Structures are given as structure tokens and as C-alpha cells.
mmCIF file with all atom_site columns, C-alpha atoms in Angstrom:
data_model
loop_
_atom_site.group_PDB
_atom_site.id
_atom_site.type_symbol
_atom_site.label_atom_id
_atom_site.label_alt_id
_atom_site.label_comp_id
_atom_site.label_asym_id
_atom_site.label_entity_id
_atom_site.label_seq_id
_atom_site.pdbx_PDB_ins_code
_atom_site.Cartn_x
_atom_site.Cartn_y
_atom_site.Cartn_z
_atom_site.occupancy
_atom_site.B_iso_or_equiv
_atom_site.pdbx_formal_charge
_atom_site.auth_seq_id
_atom_site.auth_comp_id
_atom_site.auth_asym_id
_atom_site.auth_atom_id
_atom_site.pdbx_PDB_model_num
ATOM 1  C CA . MET A 1 1  ? -16.721 -18.490 -13.404 1.00 95.00 ? 1  MET A CA 1
ATOM 2  C CA . ARG A 1 2  ? -15.030 -21.866 -13.044 1.00 98.00 ? 2  ARG A CA 1
ATOM 3  C CA . ARG A 1 3  ? -17.223 -24.314 -11.093 1.00 98.00 ? 3  ARG A CA 1
ATOM 4  C CA . VAL A 1 4  ? -15.601 -27.209 -9.194  1.00 98.00 ? 4  VAL A CA 1
ATOM 5  C CA . ILE A 1 5  ? -17.412 -30.248 -7.814  1.00 98.00 ? 5  ILE A CA 1
ATOM 6  C CA . THR A 1 6  ? -16.312 -32.929 -5.376  1.00 98.00 ? 6  THR A CA 1
ATOM 7  C CA . PHE A 1 7  ? -17.979 -35.650 -3.365  1.00 97.00 ? 7  PHE A CA 1
ATOM 8  C CA . GLY A 1 8  ? -17.522 -37.337 -0.001  1.00 96.00 ? 8  GLY A CA 1
ATOM 9  C CA . THR A 1 9  ? -19.080 -38.684 3.148   1.00 95.00 ? 9  THR A CA 1
ATOM 10 C CA . PHE A 1 10 ? -17.213 -36.256 5.416   1.00 96.00 ? 10 PHE A CA 1
ATOM 11 C CA . ASP A 1 11 ? -18.036 -38.270 8.544   1.00 95.00 ? 11 ASP A CA 1
ATOM 12 C CA . VAL A 1 12 ? -15.899 -37.392 11.578  1.00 94.00 ? 12 VAL A CA 1
ATOM 13 C CA . PHE A 1 13 ? -14.487 -34.380 9.737   1.00 95.00 ? 13 PHE A CA 1
ATOM 14 C CA . HIS A 1 14 ? -10.665 -34.216 9.821   1.00 95.00 ? 14 HIS A CA 1
ATOM 15 C CA . VAL A 1 15 ? -7.768  -32.272 8.315   1.00 96.00 ? 15 VAL A CA 1
ATOM 16 C CA . GLY A 1 16 ? -7.624  -34.580 5.267   1.00 95.00 ? 16 GLY A CA 1
ATOM 17 C CA . HIS A 1 17 ? -11.166 -33.505 4.410   1.00 96.00 ? 17 HIS A CA 1
ATOM 18 C CA . LEU A 1 18 ? -10.147 -29.872 4.784   1.00 96.00 ? 18 LEU A CA 1
ATOM 19 C CA . HIS A 1 19 ? -7.110  -30.355 2.521   1.00 96.00 ? 19 HIS A CA 1
ATOM 20 C CA . LEU A 1 20 ? -9.306  -31.909 -0.178  1.00 97.00 ? 20 LEU A CA 1
ATOM 21 C CA . LEU A 1 21 ? -11.782 -29.037 -0.048  1.00 98.00 ? 21 LEU A CA 1
ATOM 22 C CA . GLU A 1 22 ? -9.044  -26.380 -0.056  1.00 97.00 ? 22 GLU A CA 1
ATOM 23 C CA . ARG A 1 23 ? -7.334  -28.065 -3.019  1.00 97.00 ? 23 ARG A CA 1
ATOM 24 C CA . ALA A 1 24 ? -10.637 -28.302 -4.876  1.00 98.00 ? 24 ALA A CA 1
ATOM 25 C CA . ARG A 1 25 ? -11.481 -24.655 -4.232  1.00 98.00 ? 25 ARG A CA 1
ATOM 26 C CA . ALA A 1 26 ? -8.059  -23.557 -5.494  1.00 98.00 ? 26 ALA A CA 1
ATOM 27 C CA . LEU A 1 27 ? -9.012  -24.996 -8.907  1.00 98.00 ? 27 LEU A CA 1
ATOM 28 C CA . GLY A 1 28 ? -11.959 -22.667 -9.414  1.00 98.00 ? 28 GLY A CA 1
ATOM 29 C CA . ASP A 1 29 ? -14.243 -19.872 -8.243  1.00 98.00 ? 29 ASP A CA 1
ATOM 30 C CA . TRP A 1 30 ? -17.241 -21.828 -6.917  1.00 98.00 ? 30 TRP A CA 1
ATOM 31 C CA . LEU A 1 31 ? -17.014 -25.096 -4.956  1.00 98.00 ? 31 LEU A CA 1
ATOM 32 C CA . ILE A 1 32 ? -19.952 -27.501 -4.957  1.00 98.00 ? 32 ILE A CA 1
ATOM 33 C CA . VAL A 1 33 ? -19.801 -30.482 -2.588  1.00 98.00 ? 33 VAL A CA 1
ATOM 34 C CA . GLY A 1 34 ? -21.938 -33.596 -2.778  1.00 98.00 ? 34 GLY A CA 1
ATOM 35 C CA . VAL A 1 35 ? -22.252 -35.067 0.705   1.00 98.00 ? 35 VAL A CA 1
ATOM 36 C CA . SER A 1 36 ? -23.282 -38.736 0.784   1.00 97.00 ? 36 SER A CA 1
ATOM 37 C CA . THR A 1 37 ? -26.690 -39.383 2.279   1.00 97.00 ? 37 THR A CA 1
ATOM 38 C CA . ASP A 1 38 ? -26.970 -41.743 5.225   1.00 97.00 ? 38 ASP A CA 1
ATOM 39 C CA . GLN A 1 39 ? -28.506 -44.402 2.956   1.00 96.00 ? 39 GLN A CA 1
ATOM 40 C CA . LEU A 1 40 ? -25.718 -44.112 0.372   1.00 96.00 ? 40 LEU A CA 1
ATOM 41 C CA . ASN A 1 41 ? -23.143 -44.453 3.136   1.00 93.00 ? 41 ASN A CA 1
ATOM 42 C CA . LEU A 1 42 ? -24.954 -47.548 4.443   1.00 93.00 ? 42 LEU A CA 1
ATOM 43 C CA . ASN A 1 43 ? -25.003 -49.047 0.937   1.00 92.00 ? 43 ASN A CA 1
ATOM 44 C CA . LYS A 1 44 ? -21.360 -48.340 0.122   1.00 89.00 ? 44 LYS A CA 1
ATOM 45 C CA . LYS A 1 45 ? -19.700 -48.943 3.518   1.00 88.00 ? 45 LYS A CA 1
ATOM 46 C CA . ALA A 1 46 ? -22.222 -51.337 5.094   1.00 90.00 ? 46 ALA A CA 1
ATOM 47 C CA . ARG A 1 47 ? -22.502 -49.108 8.161   1.00 90.00 ? 47 ARG A CA 1
ATOM 48 C CA . ALA A 1 48 ? -24.313 -45.979 9.151   1.00 90.00 ? 48 ALA A CA 1
ATOM 49 C CA . PRO A 1 49 ? -22.269 -42.788 9.476   1.00 94.00 ? 49 PRO A CA 1
ATOM 50 C CA . ILE A 1 50 ? -21.542 -41.488 12.960  1.00 96.00 ? 50 ILE A CA 1
ATOM 51 C CA . TYR A 1 51 ? -23.030 -38.094 12.119  1.00 97.00 ? 51 TYR A CA 1
ATOM 52 C CA . THR A 1 52 ? -26.280 -37.717 10.190  1.00 97.00 ? 52 THR A CA 1
ATOM 53 C CA . TYR A 1 53 ? -26.395 -36.329 6.673   1.00 98.00 ? 53 TYR A CA 1
ATOM 54 C CA . ALA A 1 54 ? -27.882 -33.080 8.017   1.00 98.00 ? 54 ALA A CA 1
ATOM 55 C CA . GLU A 1 55 ? -25.011 -32.652 10.495  1.00 98.00 ? 55 GLU A CA 1
ATOM 56 C CA . ARG A 1 56 ? -22.316 -33.498 7.933   1.00 98.00 ? 56 ARG A CA 1
ATOM 57 C CA . ALA A 1 57 ? -23.856 -31.201 5.310   1.00 98.00 ? 57 ALA A CA 1
ATOM 58 C CA . ARG A 1 58 ? -24.047 -28.382 7.857   1.00 98.00 ? 58 ARG A CA 1
ATOM 59 C CA . ILE A 1 59 ? -20.375 -28.802 8.817   1.00 98.00 ? 59 ILE A CA 1
ATOM 60 C CA . VAL A 1 60 ? -19.205 -28.853 5.183   1.00 98.00 ? 60 VAL A CA 1
ATOM 61 C CA . GLY A 1 61 ? -21.488 -25.969 4.224   1.00 98.00 ? 61 GLY A CA 1
ATOM 62 C CA . ALA A 1 62 ? -20.139 -23.809 7.048   1.00 98.00 ? 62 ALA A CA 1
ATOM 63 C CA . LEU A 1 63 ? -16.609 -23.849 5.619   1.00 98.00 ? 63 LEU A CA 1
ATOM 64 C CA . LYS A 1 64 ? -15.517 -20.677 3.839   1.00 97.00 ? 64 LYS A CA 1
ATOM 65 C CA . THR A 1 65 ? -14.099 -22.720 0.941   1.00 97.00 ? 65 THR A CA 1
ATOM 66 C CA . VAL A 1 66 ? -17.503 -24.284 0.168   1.00 98.00 ? 66 VAL A CA 1
ATOM 67 C CA . ASP A 1 67 ? -20.182 -22.407 -1.755  1.00 98.00 ? 67 ASP A CA 1
ATOM 68 C CA . GLU A 1 68 ? -22.861 -25.045 -2.217  1.00 98.00 ? 68 GLU A CA 1
ATOM 69 C CA . VAL A 1 69 ? -23.749 -28.442 -0.717  1.00 98.00 ? 69 VAL A CA 1
ATOM 70 C CA . PHE A 1 70 ? -26.165 -31.061 -1.999  1.00 98.00 ? 70 PHE A CA 1
ATOM 71 C CA . ALA A 1 71 ? -27.186 -34.610 -1.088  1.00 98.00 ? 71 ALA A CA 1
ATOM 72 C CA . GLU A 1 72 ? -25.363 -37.270 -3.081  1.00 98.00 ? 72 GLU A CA 1
ATOM 73 C CA . GLU A 1 73 ? -27.896 -40.084 -3.200  1.00 97.00 ? 73 GLU A CA 1
ATOM 74 C CA . SER A 1 74 ? -26.203 -42.470 -5.648  1.00 96.00 ? 74 SER A CA 1
ATOM 75 C CA . LEU A 1 75 ? -22.687 -43.181 -6.873  1.00 94.00 ? 75 LEU A CA 1
ATOM 76 C CA . ASP A 1 76 ? -24.197 -43.944 -10.279 1.00 96.00 ? 76 ASP A CA 1
ATOM 77 C CA . LEU A 1 77 ? -25.443 -40.356 -10.661 1.00 97.00 ? 77 LEU A CA 1
ATOM 78 C CA . LYS A 1 78 ? -22.053 -38.593 -10.609 1.00 96.00 ? 78 LYS A CA 1
ATOM 79 C CA . ARG A 1 79 ? -22.308 -37.652 -14.295 1.00 97.00 ? 79 ARG A CA 1
ATOM 80 C CA . GLU A 1 80 ? -25.806 -36.281 -13.787 1.00 98.00 ? 80 GLU A CA 1
ATOM 81 C CA . TYR A 1 81 ? -24.665 -34.251 -10.746 1.00 98.00 ? 81 TYR A CA 1
ATOM 82 C CA . ILE A 1 82 ? -21.786 -32.789 -12.762 1.00 98.00 ? 82 ILE A CA 1
ATOM 83 C CA . LEU A 1 83 ? -24.193 -31.751 -15.517 1.00 98.00 ? 83 LEU A CA 1
ATOM 84 C CA . GLN A 1 84 ? -26.906 -30.526 -13.121 1.00 98.00 ? 84 GLN A CA 1
ATOM 85 C CA . TYR A 1 85 ? -24.489 -28.281 -11.213 1.00 98.00 ? 85 TYR A CA 1
ATOM 86 C CA . ARG A 1 86 ? -22.694 -27.208 -14.419 1.00 98.00 ? 86 ARG A CA 1
ATOM 87 C CA . ALA A 1 87 ? -19.291 -28.179 -13.031 1.00 98.00 ? 87 ALA A CA 1
ATOM 88 C CA . ASP A 1 88 ? -16.187 -27.498 -15.086 1.00 98.00 ? 88 ASP A CA 1
ATOM 89 C CA . VAL A 1 89 ? -13.797 -29.474 -12.860 1.00 98.00 ? 89 VAL A CA 1
ATOM 90 C CA . LEU A 1 90 ? -14.266 -32.727 -10.937 1.00 98.00 ? 90 LEU A CA 1
ATOM 91 C CA . VAL A 1 91 ? -11.970 -33.308 -7.946  1.00 98.00 ? 91 VAL A CA 1
ATOM 92 C CA . MET A 1 92 ? -11.790 -36.755 -6.362  1.00 94.00 ? 92 MET A CA 1
ATOM 93 C CA . GLY A 1 93 ? -9.775  -37.696 -3.251  1.00 85.00 ? 93 GLY A CA 1
ATOM 94 C CA . ASP A 1 94 ? -6.022  -37.516 -3.032  1.00 71.00 ? 94 ASP A CA 1
#
């Protein structure tokens, strides 16, 4: 099984988010998505997200292309997340 991982804030979910997730899923059999926590979003964008982490994670997790969602708490932990979730492929943005 080929495991794919990607990351994002996914605030105010739009078709660009969907395209990213569909493209990521097409590269493997299991899609894992790290959704930025509210605190990480505050740190990286200097503003709180419109939707809470719980709401954004629920939206992303409800998509048929997504198999697993987790809280991305730090940009510096990407390598650790990849290892922890045993990802074979990393997909980032466009």
C-alpha cells in the first residue's frame, strides 16, 4: 500500500483544496492529511483561522479522498510526521 501525506490549513475550504487532495490521493492508496492547528495558523499567518481546527479537520476528514487526518502542530515536525505516519509520498501545494 502506497501512503501519501499532505498538509494544509484548509480554512474556508474551496475547490483548490479539493484539487490538491484529489491529486494527492491519485498518487497512492491511503491519503493522510495534516491539518494545521489553530495555534500553528496563528503563528504562521499572524491571524486565527475562520473555522476552528475541529471544524476544518471534520470537513477534510469527511471527504472520500481522505483516509486519515491529524493535527499538524509545528512546521518543524514535517519529517517526524512523515516517519510517524509511514508516508511514501509527500505532496505539497500546487
